[in-house]
JSON list of C-alpha atoms in Angstrom, two decimals:
[
{"chain": "A", "resi": 387, "resn": "MET", "atom": "CA", "xyz": [0.00, 0.00, 0.00]},
{"chain": "A", "resi": 388, "resn": "LYS", "atom": "CA", "xyz": [2.86, 2.35, 0.88]},
{"chain": "A", "resi": 389, "resn": "LEU", "atom": "CA", "xyz": [4.50, 1.56, -2.45]},
{"chain": "A", "resi": 390, "resn": "ASP", "atom": "CA", "xyz": [1.27, 2.54, -4.22]},
{"chain": "A", "resi": 391, "resn": "TYR", "atom": "CA", "xyz": [1.32, 5.97, -2.57]},
{"chain": "A", "resi": 392, "resn": "ILE", "atom": "CA", "xyz": [4.97, 6.45, -3.49]},
{"chain": "A", "resi": 393, "resn": "LEU", "atom": "CA", "xyz": [4.16, 5.60, -7.11]},
{"chain": "A", "resi": 394, "resn": "TYR", "atom": "CA", "xyz": [1.15, 7.96, -7.09]},
{"chain": "A", "resi": 395, "resn": "GLY", "atom": "CA", "xyz": [3.43, 10.67, -5.71]},
{"chain": "A", "resi": 396, "resn": "PHE", "atom": "CA", "xyz": [5.95, 10.11, -8.48]},
{"chain": "A", "resi": 397, "resn": "GLY", "atom": "CA", "xyz": [3.18, 10.12, -11.10]},
{"chain": "A", "resi": 398, "resn": "ILE", "atom": "CA", "xyz": [1.78, 13.40, -9.83]},
{"chain": "A", "resi": 399, "resn": "LEU", "atom": "CA", "xyz": [5.26, 14.93, -9.67]},
{"chain": "A", "resi": 400, "resn": "PHE", "atom": "CA", "xyz": [6.03, 13.91, -13.25]},
{"chain": "A", "resi": 401, "resn": "CYS", "atom": "CA", "xyz": [2.67, 15.27, -14.45]},
{"chain": "A", "resi": 402, "resn": "LEU", "atom": "CA", "xyz": [3.29, 18.61, -12.73]},
{"chain": "A", "resi": 403, "resn": "ALA", "atom": "CA", "xyz": [6.86, 18.74, -14.05]},
{"chain": "A", "resi": 404, "resn": "GLY", "atom": "CA", "xyz": [5.54, 18.10, -17.58]},
{"chain": "A", "resi": 405, "resn": "LEU", "atom": "CA", "xyz": [2.96, 20.84, -17.22]},
{"chain": "A", "resi": 406, "resn": "ALA", "atom": "CA", "xyz": [5.56, 23.24, -15.84]},
{"chain": "A", "resi": 407, "resn": "TYR", "atom": "CA", "xyz": [7.83, 22.49, -18.81]},
{"chain": "A", "resi": 408, "resn": "LEU", "atom": "CA", "xyz": [5.01, 23.10, -21.30]},
{"chain": "A", "resi": 409, "resn": "ALA", "atom": "CA", "xyz": [4.06, 26.29, -19.51]},
{"chain": "A", "resi": 410, "resn": "ALA", "atom": "CA", "xyz": [7.63, 27.58, -19.48]},
{"chain": "A", "resi": 411, "resn": "GLN", "atom": "CA", "xyz": [8.17, 26.83, -23.17]},
{"chain": "A", "resi": 412, "resn": "TYR", "atom": "CA", "xyz": [4.87, 27.63, -24.80]},
{"chain": "A", "resi": 413, "resn": "VAL", "atom": "CA", "xyz": [2.72, 29.82, -22.55]},
{"chain": "A", "resi": 414, "resn": "ARG", "atom": "CA", "xyz": [4.02, 32.91, -24.39]},
{"chain": "A", "resi": 415, "resn": "PHE", "atom": "CA", "xyz": [2.59, 31.61, -27.66]},
{"chain": "A", "resi": 416, "resn": "LEU", "atom": "CA", "xyz": [-0.88, 30.92, -26.26]},
{"chain": "A", "resi": 417, "resn": "SER", "atom": "CA", "xyz": [-3.76, 33.08, -27.46]},
{"chain": "A", "resi": 418, "resn": "GLU", "atom": "CA", "xyz": [-5.83, 34.98, -24.87]},
{"chain": "A", "resi": 419, "resn": "PRO", "atom": "CA", "xyz": [-8.75, 32.46, -24.93]},
{"chain": "A", "resi": 420, "resn": "GLY", "atom": "CA", "xyz": [-6.18, 29.65, -24.68]},
{"chain": "A", "resi": 421, "resn": "LYS", "atom": "CA", "xyz": [-4.67, 31.26, -21.59]},
{"chain": "A", "resi": 422, "resn": "LEU", "atom": "CA", "xyz": [-8.09, 31.67, -19.98]},
{"chain": "A", "resi": 423, "resn": "VAL", "atom": "CA", "xyz": [-9.13, 28.07, -20.62]},
{"chain": "A", "resi": 424, "resn": "SER", "atom": "CA", "xyz": [-5.73, 26.86, -19.35]},
{"chain": "A", "resi": 425, "resn": "LEU", "atom": "CA", "xyz": [-6.19, 28.82, -16.15]},
{"chain": "A", "resi": 426, "resn": "LEU", "atom": "CA", "xyz": [-9.67, 27.41, -15.60]},
{"chain": "A", "resi": 427, "resn": "LEU", "atom": "CA", "xyz": [-8.46, 23.87, -16.28]},
{"chain": "A", "resi": 428, "resn": "THR", "atom": "CA", "xyz": [-5.55, 24.33, -13.86]},
{"chain": "A", "resi": 429, "resn": "VAL", "atom": "CA", "xyz": [-7.91, 25.50, -11.13]},
{"chain": "A", "resi": 430, "resn": "ALA", "atom": "CA", "xyz": [-10.25, 22.59, -11.82]},
{"chain": "A", "resi": 431, "resn": "LEU", "atom": "CA", "xyz": [-7.33, 20.14, -11.88]},
{"chain": "A", "resi": 432, "resn": "PHE", "atom": "CA", "xyz": [-6.13, 21.15, -8.42]},
{"chain": "A", "resi": 433, "resn": "ALA", "atom": "CA", "xyz": [-9.68, 21.30, -7.07]},
{"chain": "A", "resi": 434, "resn": "PHE", "atom": "CA", "xyz": [-10.48, 17.76, -8.24]},
{"chain": "A", "resi": 435, "resn": "LEU", "atom": "CA", "xyz": [-7.11, 16.50, -7.03]},
{"chain": "A", "resi": 436, "resn": "GLY", "atom": "CA", "xyz": [-7.80, 18.09, -3.65]},
{"chain": "A", "resi": 437, "resn": "LYS", "atom": "CA", "xyz": [-11.23, 16.46, -3.46]},
{"chain": "A", "resi": 438, "resn": "TYR", "atom": "CA", "xyz": [-9.69, 13.11, -4.40]},
{"chain": "A", "resi": 439, "resn": "PHE", "atom": "CA", "xyz": [-7.16, 13.29, -1.60]},
{"chain": "A", "resi": 440, "resn": "GLU", "atom": "CA", "xyz": [-9.82, 14.54, 0.81]},
{"chain": "A", "resi": 441, "resn": "ASP", "atom": "CA", "xyz": [-11.90, 11.44, 0.05]},
{"chain": "A", "resi": 442, "resn": "LEU", "atom": "CA", "xyz": [-8.83, 9.31, 0.57]},
{"chain": "A", "resi": 443, "resn": "GLY", "atom": "CA", "xyz": [-8.68, 10.68, 4.11]},
{"chain": "A", "resi": 444, "resn": "TRP", "atom": "CA", "xyz": [-5.59, 12.86, 3.78]},
{"chain": "B", "resi": 1019, "resn": "MET", "atom": "CA", "xyz": [-20.28, 4.53, -3.53]},
{"chain": "B", "resi": 1020, "resn": "ALA", "atom": "CA", "xyz": [-17.44, 6.45, -1.86]},
{"chain": "B", "resi": 1021, "resn": "THR", "atom": "CA", "xyz": [-14.90, 4.71, -4.07]},
{"chain": "B", "resi": 1022, "resn": "ARG", "atom": "CA", "xyz": [-16.86, 5.59, -7.22]},
{"chain": "B", "resi": 1023, "resn": "ARG", "atom": "CA", "xyz": [-17.07, 9.24, -6.12]},
{"chain": "B", "resi": 1024, "resn": "ARG", "atom": "CA", "xyz": [-13.34, 9.28, -5.36]},
{"chain": "B", "resi": 1025, "resn": "ASN", "atom": "CA", "xyz": [-12.52, 7.73, -8.73]},
{"chain": "B", "resi": 1026, "resn": "LEU", "atom": "CA", "xyz": [-14.73, 10.29, -10.45]},
{"chain": "B", "resi": 1027, "resn": "PHE", "atom": "CA", "xyz": [-12.57, 13.09, -8.97]},
{"chain": "B", "resi": 1028, "resn": "LEU", "atom": "CA", "xyz": [-9.46, 11.28, -10.19]},
{"chain": "B", "resi": 1029, "resn": "TYR", "atom": "CA", "xyz": [-10.87, 10.90, -13.70]},
{"chain": "B", "resi": 1030, "resn": "LEU", "atom": "CA", "xyz": [-11.85, 14.57, -13.79]},
{"chain": "B", "resi": 1031, "resn": "THR", "atom": "CA", "xyz": [-8.32, 15.50, -12.69]},
{"chain": "B", "resi": 1032, "resn": "ILE", "atom": "CA", "xyz": [-6.89, 13.40, -15.51]},
{"chain": "B", "resi": 1033, "resn": "VAL", "atom": "CA", "xyz": [-9.32, 14.98, -18.02]},
{"chain": "B", "resi": 1034, "resn": "CYS", "atom": "CA", "xyz": [-8.22, 18.48, -16.92]},
{"chain": "B", "resi": 1035, "resn": "PHE", "atom": "CA", "xyz": [-4.57, 17.47, -17.21]},
{"chain": "B", "resi": 1036, "resn": "PHE", "atom": "CA", "xyz": [-4.98, 16.17, -20.76]},
{"chain": "B", "resi": 1037, "resn": "GLY", "atom": "CA", "xyz": [-7.07, 19.24, -21.64]},
{"chain": "B", "resi": 1038, "resn": "LEU", "atom": "CA", "xyz": [-4.17, 21.44, -20.57]},
{"chain": "B", "resi": 1039, "resn": "VAL", "atom": "CA", "xyz": [-1.68, 19.39, -22.57]},
{"chain": "B", "resi": 1040, "resn": "VAL", "atom": "CA", "xyz": [-3.93, 19.57, -25.67]},
{"chain": "B", "resi": 1041, "resn": "ILE", "atom": "CA", "xyz": [-4.32, 23.37, -25.34]},
{"chain": "B", "resi": 1042, "resn": "PHE", "atom": "CA", "xyz": [-0.57, 23.84, -25.02]},
{"chain": "B", "resi": 1043, "resn": "ILE", "atom": "CA", "xyz": [0.10, 21.68, -28.07]},
{"chain": "B", "resi": 1044, "resn": "VAL", "atom": "CA", "xyz": [-2.69, 22.97, -30.35]},
{"chain": "B", "resi": 1045, "resn": "ASP", "atom": "CA", "xyz": [-2.75, 26.63, -29.32]},
{"chain": "B", "resi": 1046, "resn": "GLY", "atom": "CA", "xyz": [0.78, 27.17, -28.02]},
{"chain": "B", "resi": 1047, "resn": "TYR", "atom": "CA", "xyz": [2.97, 25.00, -30.19]},
{"chain": "B", "resi": 1048, "resn": "MET", "atom": "CA", "xyz": [1.22, 24.56, -33.53]},
{"chain": "B", "resi": 1049, "resn": "GLY", "atom": "CA", "xyz": [1.11, 27.35, -36.09]},
{"chain": "B", "resi": 1050, "resn": "VAL", "atom": "CA", "xyz": [3.42, 29.26, -38.39]},
{"chain": "B", "resi": 1051, "resn": "TYR", "atom": "CA", "xyz": [6.17, 31.17, -36.59]},
{"chain": "B", "resi": 1052, "resn": "GLU", "atom": "CA", "xyz": [8.97, 33.38, -37.79]},
{"chain": "B", "resi": 1053, "resn": "THR", "atom": "CA", "xyz": [12.32, 34.33, -36.33]},
{"chain": "B", "resi": 1054, "resn": "ILE", "atom": "CA", "xyz": [14.35, 37.23, -37.67]},
{"chain": "B", "resi": 1055, "resn": "HIS", "atom": "CA", "xyz": [18.11, 37.19, -37.18]},
{"chain": "B", "resi": 1056, "resn": "ILE", "atom": "CA", "xyz": [19.91, 40.48, -37.78]},
{"chain": "B", "resi": 1057, "resn": "THR", "atom": "CA", "xyz": [23.70, 40.65, -37.90]},
{"chain": "B", "resi": 1058, "resn": "THR", "atom": "CA", "xyz": [25.28, 44.08, -37.73]},
{"chain": "B", "resi": 1059, "resn": "GLY", "atom": "CA", "xyz": [28.97, 44.52, -37.07]},
{"chain": "B", "resi": 1060, "resn": "GLU", "atom": "CA", "xyz": [30.06, 41.61, -34.90]},
{"chain": "B", "resi": 1061, "resn": "ARG", "atom": "CA", "xyz": [26.73, 41.09, -33.18]},
{"chain": "B", "resi": 1062, "resn": "GLU", "atom": "CA", "xyz": [23.77, 38.93, -34.11]},
{"chain": "B", "resi": 1063, "resn": "GLN", "atom": "CA", "xyz": [20.40, 39.47, -32.54]},
{"chain": "B", "resi": 1064, "resn": "ALA", "atom": "CA", "xyz": [17.34, 37.30, -32.93]},
{"chain": "B", "resi": 1065, "resn": "ILE", "atom": "CA", "xyz": [13.78, 38.58, -32.82]},
{"chain": "B", "resi": 1066, "resn": "GLU", "atom": "CA", "xyz": [11.77, 35.63, -31.57]},
{"chain": "B", "resi": 1067, "resn": "PRO", "atom": "CA", "xyz": [8.10, 35.07, -32.54]},
{"chain": "B", "resi": 1068, "resn": "ASP", "atom": "CA", "xyz": [6.78, 36.03, -29.09]},
{"chain": "B", "resi": 1069, "resn": "PHE", "atom": "CA", "xyz": [8.37, 39.49, -29.40]},
{"chain": "B", "resi": 1070, "resn": "TRP", "atom": "CA", "xyz": [5.56, 40.66, -31.67]},
{"chain": "B", "resi": 1071, "resn": "VAL", "atom": "CA", "xyz": [2.89, 39.27, -29.31]},
{"chain": "B", "resi": 1072, "resn": "GLN", "atom": "CA", "xyz": [4.38, 40.83, -26.17]},
{"chain": "B", "resi": 1073, "resn": "GLN", "atom": "CA", "xyz": [5.09, 44.23, -27.74]},
{"chain": "B", "resi": 1074, "resn": "GLY", "atom": "CA", "xyz": [1.76, 44.30, -29.58]},
{"chain": "B", "resi": 1075, "resn": "ARG", "atom": "CA", "xyz": [-0.17, 44.57, -26.33]},
{"chain": "B", "resi": 1076, "resn": "PHE", "atom": "CA", "xyz": [0.76, 48.22, -25.82]},
{"chain": "B", "resi": 1077, "resn": "PHE", "atom": "CA", "xyz": [1.76, 49.69, -29.18]},
{"chain": "B", "resi": 1078, "resn": "GLU", "atom": "CA", "xyz": [2.59, 48.70, -32.72]},
{"chain": "B", "resi": 1079, "resn": "PRO", "atom": "CA", "xyz": [5.51, 46.30, -32.35]},
{"chain": "B", "resi": 1080, "resn": "THR", "atom": "CA", "xyz": [8.71, 47.38, -34.04]},
{"chain": "B", "resi": 1081, "resn": "GLY", "atom": "CA", "xyz": [12.07, 45.67, -33.90]},
{"chain": "B", "resi": 1082, "resn": "SER", "atom": "CA", "xyz": [15.28, 47.67, -34.01]},
{"chain": "B", "resi": 1083, "resn": "ALA", "atom": "CA", "xyz": [18.95, 47.33, -34.80]},
{"chain": "B", "resi": 1084, "resn": "SER", "atom": "CA", "xyz": [21.81, 49.72, -35.25]},
{"chain": "B", "resi": 1085, "resn": "VAL", "atom": "CA", "xyz": [24.51, 49.67, -37.88]},
{"chain": "B", "resi": 1086, "resn": "ASN", "atom": "CA", "xyz": [27.53, 51.81, -38.54]},
{"chain": "B", "resi": 1087, "resn": "ARG", "atom": "CA", "xyz": [27.40, 54.05, -41.54]},
{"chain": "B", "resi": 1088, "resn": "ASP", "atom": "CA", "xyz": [28.50, 52.44, -44.82]},
{"chain": "B", "resi": 1089, "resn": "GLU", "atom": "CA", "xyz": [28.24, 48.99, -43.27]},
{"chain": "B", "resi": 1090, "resn": "LYS", "atom": "CA", "xyz": [25.78, 46.25, -44.07]},
{"chain": "B", "resi": 1091, "resn": "ALA", "atom": "CA", "xyz": [23.03, 44.58, -42.06]},
{"chain": "B", "resi": 1092, "resn": "PHE", "atom": "CA", "xyz": [22.57, 40.89, -42.77]},
{"chain": "B", "resi": 1093, "resn": "PHE", "atom": "CA", "xyz": [19.11, 39.44, -42.32]},
{"chain": "B", "resi": 1094, "resn": "ARG", "atom": "CA", "xyz": [18.14, 35.82, -41.91]},
{"chain": "B", "resi": 1095, "resn": "TYR", "atom": "CA", "xyz": [14.39, 35.14, -41.87]},
{"chain": "B", "resi": 1096, "resn": "VAL", "atom": "CA", "xyz": [13.31, 31.70, -40.68]},
{"chain": "B", "resi": 1097, "resn": "VAL", "atom": "CA", "xyz": [9.74, 30.52, -41.27]},
{"chain": "B", "resi": 1098, "resn": "ASP", "atom": "CA", "xyz": [8.88, 27.63, -38.96]},
{"chain": "B", "resi": 1099, "resn": "ASN", "atom": "CA", "xyz": [5.80, 25.68, -40.00]},
{"chain": "B", "resi": 1100, "resn": "ARG", "atom": "CA", "xyz": [4.52, 23.69, -37.02]},
{"chain": "B", "resi": 1101, "resn": "ARG", "atom": "CA", "xyz": [1.38, 22.45, -38.69]},
{"chain": "B", "resi": 1102, "resn": "LEU", "atom": "CA", "xyz": [0.15, 19.18, -40.08]},
{"chain": "B", "resi": 1103, "resn": "SER", "atom": "CA", "xyz": [-0.18, 20.69, -43.56]},
{"chain": "B", "resi": 1104, "resn": "GLY", "atom": "CA", "xyz": [2.32, 22.54, -45.73]},
{"chain": "B", "resi": 1105, "resn": "TYR", "atom": "CA", "xyz": [2.52, 26.32, -45.80]},
{"chain": "B", "resi": 1106, "resn": "SER", "atom": "CA", "xyz": [3.21, 28.53, -48.78]},
{"chain": "B", "resi": 1107, "resn": "ASP", "atom": "CA", "xyz": [3.05, 32.29, -49.18]},
{"chain": "B", "resi": 1108, "resn": "GLN", "atom": "CA", "xyz": [4.89, 35.24, -50.62]},
{"chain": "B", "resi": 1109, "resn": "VAL", "atom": "CA", "xyz": [7.52, 37.15, -48.66]},
{"chain": "B", "resi": 1110, "resn": "GLN", "atom": "CA", "xyz": [8.25, 40.74, -49.61]},
{"chain": "B", "resi": 1111, "resn": "VAL", "atom": "CA", "xyz": [10.93, 42.87, -48.05]},
{"chain": "B", "resi": 1112, "resn": "SER", "atom": "CA", "xyz": [11.18, 46.61, -48.66]},
{"chain": "B", "resi": 1113, "resn": "VAL", "atom": "CA", "xyz": [12.99, 49.60, -47.22]},
{"chain": "B", "resi": 1114, "resn": "PHE", "atom": "CA", "xyz": [10.92, 52.60, -46.19]},
{"chain": "B", "resi": 1115, "resn": "ARG", "atom": "CA", "xyz": [11.88, 56.05, -45.01]},
{"chain": "B", "resi": 1116, "resn": "SER", "atom": "CA", "xyz": [9.22, 58.56, -43.85]},
{"chain": "B", "resi": 1117, "resn": "GLN", "atom": "CA", "xyz": [6.44, 56.28, -45.15]},
{"chain": "B", "resi": 1118, "resn": "ARG", "atom": "CA", "xyz": [8.01, 56.33, -48.61]},
{"chain": "B", "resi": 1119, "resn": "LYS", "atom": "CA", "xyz": [9.39, 53.22, -50.22]},
{"chain": "B", "resi": 1120, "resn": "ILE", "atom": "CA", "xyz": [13.08, 53.52, -51.05]},
{"chain": "B", "resi": 1121, "resn": "ALA", "atom": "CA", "xyz": [13.85, 50.06, -52.37]},
{"chain": "B", "resi": 1122, "resn": "ASP", "atom": "CA", "xyz": [12.56, 46.52, -52.72]},
{"chain": "B", "resi": 1123, "resn": "LEU", "atom": "CA", "xyz": [15.00, 44.02, -51.33]},
{"chain": "B", "resi": 1124, "resn": "LEU", "atom": "CA", "xyz": [13.28, 40.69, -51.81]},
{"chain": "B", "resi": 1125, "resn": "ALA", "atom": "CA", "xyz": [10.14, 39.12, -53.23]},
{"chain": "B", "resi": 1126, "resn": "GLU", "atom": "CA", "xyz": [10.23, 35.37, -52.95]},
{"chain": "B", "resi": 1127, "resn": "PRO", "atom": "CA", "xyz": [7.71, 32.63, -52.35]},
{"chain": "B", "resi": 1128, "resn": "VAL", "atom": "CA", "xyz": [8.13, 30.38, -49.33]},
{"chain": "B", "resi": 1129, "resn": "SER", "atom": "CA", "xyz": [6.92, 26.82, -49.36]},
{"chain": "B", "resi": 1130, "resn": "VAL", "atom": "CA", "xyz": [7.46, 25.00, -46.11]},
{"chain": "B", "resi": 1131, "resn": "PRO", "atom": "CA", "xyz": [6.49, 21.36, -45.60]},
{"chain": "B", "resi": 1132, "resn": "ALA", "atom": "CA", "xyz": [4.67, 20.26, -42.45]},
{"chain": "B", "resi": 1133, "resn": "PHE", "atom": "CA", "xyz": [6.91, 20.67, -39.39]},
{"chain": "B", "resi": 1134, "resn": "GLY", "atom": "CA", "xyz": [9.65, 22.08, -41.56]},
{"chain": "B", "resi": 1135, "resn": "LYS", "atom": "CA", "xyz": [11.63, 25.31, -41.75]},
{"chain": "B", "resi": 1136, "resn": "GLN", "atom": "CA", "xyz": [12.74, 27.58, -44.54]},
{"chain": "B", "resi": 1137, "resn": "GLU", "atom": "CA", "xyz": [15.31, 30.33, -44.45]},
{"chain": "B", "resi": 1138, "resn": "LEU", "atom": "CA", "xyz": [15.51, 33.49, -46.51]},
{"chain": "B", "resi": 1139, "resn": "THR", "atom": "CA", "xyz": [18.48, 35.82, -46.43]},
{"chain": "B", "resi": 1140, "resn": "TRP", "atom": "CA", "xyz": [19.07, 39.32, -47.66]},
{"chain": "B", "resi": 1141, "resn": "THR", "atom": "CA", "xyz": [21.41, 42.21, -47.03]},
{"chain": "B", "resi": 1142, "resn": "VAL", "atom": "CA", "xyz": [20.77, 45.89, -46.48]},
{"chain": "B", "resi": 1143, "resn": "ASP", "atom": "CA", "xyz": [23.65, 48.07, -47.56]},
{"chain": "B", "resi": 1144, "resn": "SER", "atom": "CA", "xyz": [23.34, 51.30, -45.63]},
{"chain": "B", "resi": 1145, "resn": "SER", "atom": "CA", "xyz": [25.41, 53.21, -48.19]},
{"chain": "B", "resi": 1146, "resn": "GLU", "atom": "CA", "xyz": [22.72, 52.54, -50.79]},
{"chain": "B", "resi": 1147, "resn": "VAL", "atom": "CA", "xyz": [19.94, 53.75, -48.53]},
{"chain": "B", "resi": 1148, "resn": "VAL", "atom": "CA", "xyz": [21.38, 57.01, -47.20]},
{"chain": "B", "resi": 1149, "resn": "PRO", "atom": "CA", "xyz": [21.11, 59.94, -49.62]},
{"chain": "B", "resi": 1150, "resn": "ALA", "atom": "CA", "xyz": [24.48, 61.11, -50.91]},
{"chain": "B", "resi": 1151, "resn": "ASP", "atom": "CA", "xyz": [23.99, 64.62, -49.54]},
{"chain": "B", "resi": 1152, "resn": "TRP", "atom": "CA", "xyz": [23.04, 63.49, -46.03]},
{"chain": "B", "resi": 1153, "resn": "PRO", "atom": "CA", "xyz": [25.49, 65.00, -43.49]},
{"chain": "B", "resi": 1154, "resn": "PRO", "atom": "CA", "xyz": [27.63, 62.23, -41.99]},
{"chain": "B", "resi": 1155, "resn": "GLU", "atom": "CA", "xyz": [27.39, 63.75, -38.50]},
{"chain": "B", "resi": 1156, "resn": "GLN", "atom": "CA", "xyz": [23.62, 63.42, -38.49]},
{"chain": "B", "resi": 1157, "resn": "ASN", "atom": "CA", "xyz": [21.57, 60.37, -37.44]},
{"chain": "B", "resi": 1158, "resn": "PHE", "atom": "CA", "xyz": [19.70, 58.43, -40.05]},
{"chain": "B", "resi": 1159, "resn": "GLU", "atom": "CA", "xyz": [16.93, 55.88, -39.64]},
{"chain": "B", "resi": 1160, "resn": "PHE", "atom": "CA", "xyz": [15.05, 53.72, -42.05]},
{"chain": "B", "resi": 1161, "resn": "THR", "atom": "CA", "xyz": [12.58, 50.87, -41.73]},
{"chain": "B", "resi": 1162, "resn": "VAL", "atom": "CA", "xyz": [12.83, 47.39, -43.15]},
{"chain": "B", "resi": 1163, "resn": "VAL", "atom": "CA", "xyz": [9.31, 46.09, -43.71]},
{"chain": "B", "resi": 1164, "resn": "ILE", "atom": "CA", "xyz": [8.80, 42.34, -44.04]},
{"chain": "B", "resi": 1165, "resn": "ARG", "atom": "CA", "xyz": [5.45, 41.20, -45.41]},
{"chain": "B", "resi": 1166, "resn": "ARG", "atom": "CA", "xyz": [4.38, 37.57, -45.32]},
{"chain": "B", "resi": 1167, "resn": "GLY", "atom": "CA", "xyz": [0.79, 37.00, -46.33]},
{"chain": "B", "resi": 1168, "resn": "GLY", "atom": "CA", "xyz": [-1.25, 39.41, -44.20]},
{"chain": "B", "resi": 1169, "resn": "ILE", "atom": "CA", "xyz": [1.45, 39.82, -41.58]},
{"chain": "B", "resi": 1170, "resn": "GLU", "atom": "CA", "xyz": [3.73, 42.84, -41.58]},
{"chain": "B", "resi": 1171, "resn": "ARG", "atom": "CA", "xyz": [6.87, 43.18, -39.44]},
{"chain": "B", "resi": 1172, "resn": "LYS", "atom": "CA", "xyz": [8.77, 46.44, -39.12]},
{"chain": "B", "resi": 1173, "resn": "ILE", "atom": "CA", "xyz": [12.37, 46.77, -38.09]},
{"chain": "B", "resi": 1174, "resn": "ILE", "atom": "CA", "xyz": [13.92, 50.19, -37.63]},
{"chain": "B", "resi": 1175, "resn": "ILE", "atom": "CA", "xyz": [17.59, 50.39, -38.55]},
{"chain": "B", "resi": 1176, "resn": "PHE", "atom": "CA", "xyz": [19.48, 53.18, -36.84]},
{"chain": "B", "resi": 1177, "resn": "LEU", "atom": "CA", "xyz": [22.62, 54.47, -38.52]},
{"chain": "B", "resi": 1178, "resn": "SER", "atom": "CA", "xyz": [25.23, 55.78, -36.14]},
{"chain": "B", "resi": 1179, "resn": "PRO", "atom": "CA", "xyz": [26.60, 59.16, -37.15]},
{"chain": "B", "resi": 1180, "resn": "ARG", "atom": "CA", "xyz": [30.28, 59.57, -37.88]},
{"chain": "B", "resi": 1181, "resn": "PRO", "atom": "CA", "xyz": [32.03, 61.39, -35.06]},
{"chain": "B", "resi": 1182, "resn": "PHE", "atom": "CA", "xyz": [32.50, 65.05, -35.82]},
{"chain": "B", "resi": 1183, "resn": "VAL", "atom": "CA", "xyz": [36.15, 66.00, -35.70]},
{"chain": "B", "resi": 1184, "resn": "PRO", "atom": "CA", "xyz": [36.68, 69.76, -35.86]},
{"chain": "B", "resi": 1185, "resn": "LYS", "atom": "CA", "xyz": [39.42, 70.94, -38.17]},
{"chain": "B", "resi": 1186, "resn": "PRO", "atom": "CA", "xyz": [42.45, 72.30, -36.38]},
{"chain": "B", "resi": 1187, "resn": "PRO", "atom": "CA", "xyz": [42.56, 76.07, -36.50]},
{"chain": "B", "resi": 1188, "resn": "GLY", "atom": "CA", "xyz": [44.84, 77.43, -39.17]},
{"chain": "B", "resi": 1189, "resn": "SER", "atom": "CA", "xyz": [47.78, 79.64, -38.33]},
{"chain": "B", "resi": 1190, "resn": "VAL", "atom": "CA", "xyz": [46.71, 83.15, -37.48]},
{"chain": "B", "resi": 1191, "resn": "PRO", "atom": "CA", "xyz": [49.04, 85.84, -38.70]},
{"chain": "B", "resi": 1192, "resn": "LEU", "atom": "CA", "xyz": [50.38, 87.93, -35.88]},
{"chain": "B", "resi": 1193, "resn": "PRO", "atom": "CA", "xyz": [49.67, 91.60, -36.12]},
{"chain": "B", "resi": 1194, "resn": "LEU", "atom": "CA", "xyz": [52.73, 93.51, -37.15]},
{"chain": "B", "resi": 1195, "resn": "SER", "atom": "CA", "xyz": [53.69, 96.18, -34.69]}
]
């Protein structure tokens, strides 16, 4: 079970690192609607992730 | 029931994540981009595609470079096609001064395959742009206008004046007493 959590942690870290890389490289080329939708999706992503961990009992 | 609800949040998180990745790829990466490299003297500067977006928020974006008088400015124009289909258009380069065209430098078609690049090069000889009677101690500016399809890029070239060296005073005859 502990190993599962460690793997989840790594998965989440890699996902966030990938997003950070994309943001650093290409956010300057995004159009204004693209930036707005990205912001909304980021907020939703962290909100759903938070709810998921809340349900897990963290 | 609780597990299904929890999994739903996880799936929604994953959907948001992939949505972000898709937006970055489709909106941020894909498209036709251009980079302008200008070499004057011993320096090369590159005007990246985002320059026009960032500057365009506040005023009409204009690149700039400076060149010594009677020297040349070397341009390298790279069209980067990051699309699934090919891209072809006409590129025209002209020199303007006070809204008046002085010379046409280039008129060439570009045809770039999908995810390919094409380079165009040209040279601006400042001695051919400056009028012959223009005082060498005075500044001079002109604009290189690059047109590709409906897009227009302006680059102002500033010509440094030659330093003014006063002539040494001639010998003054001494008054005879």
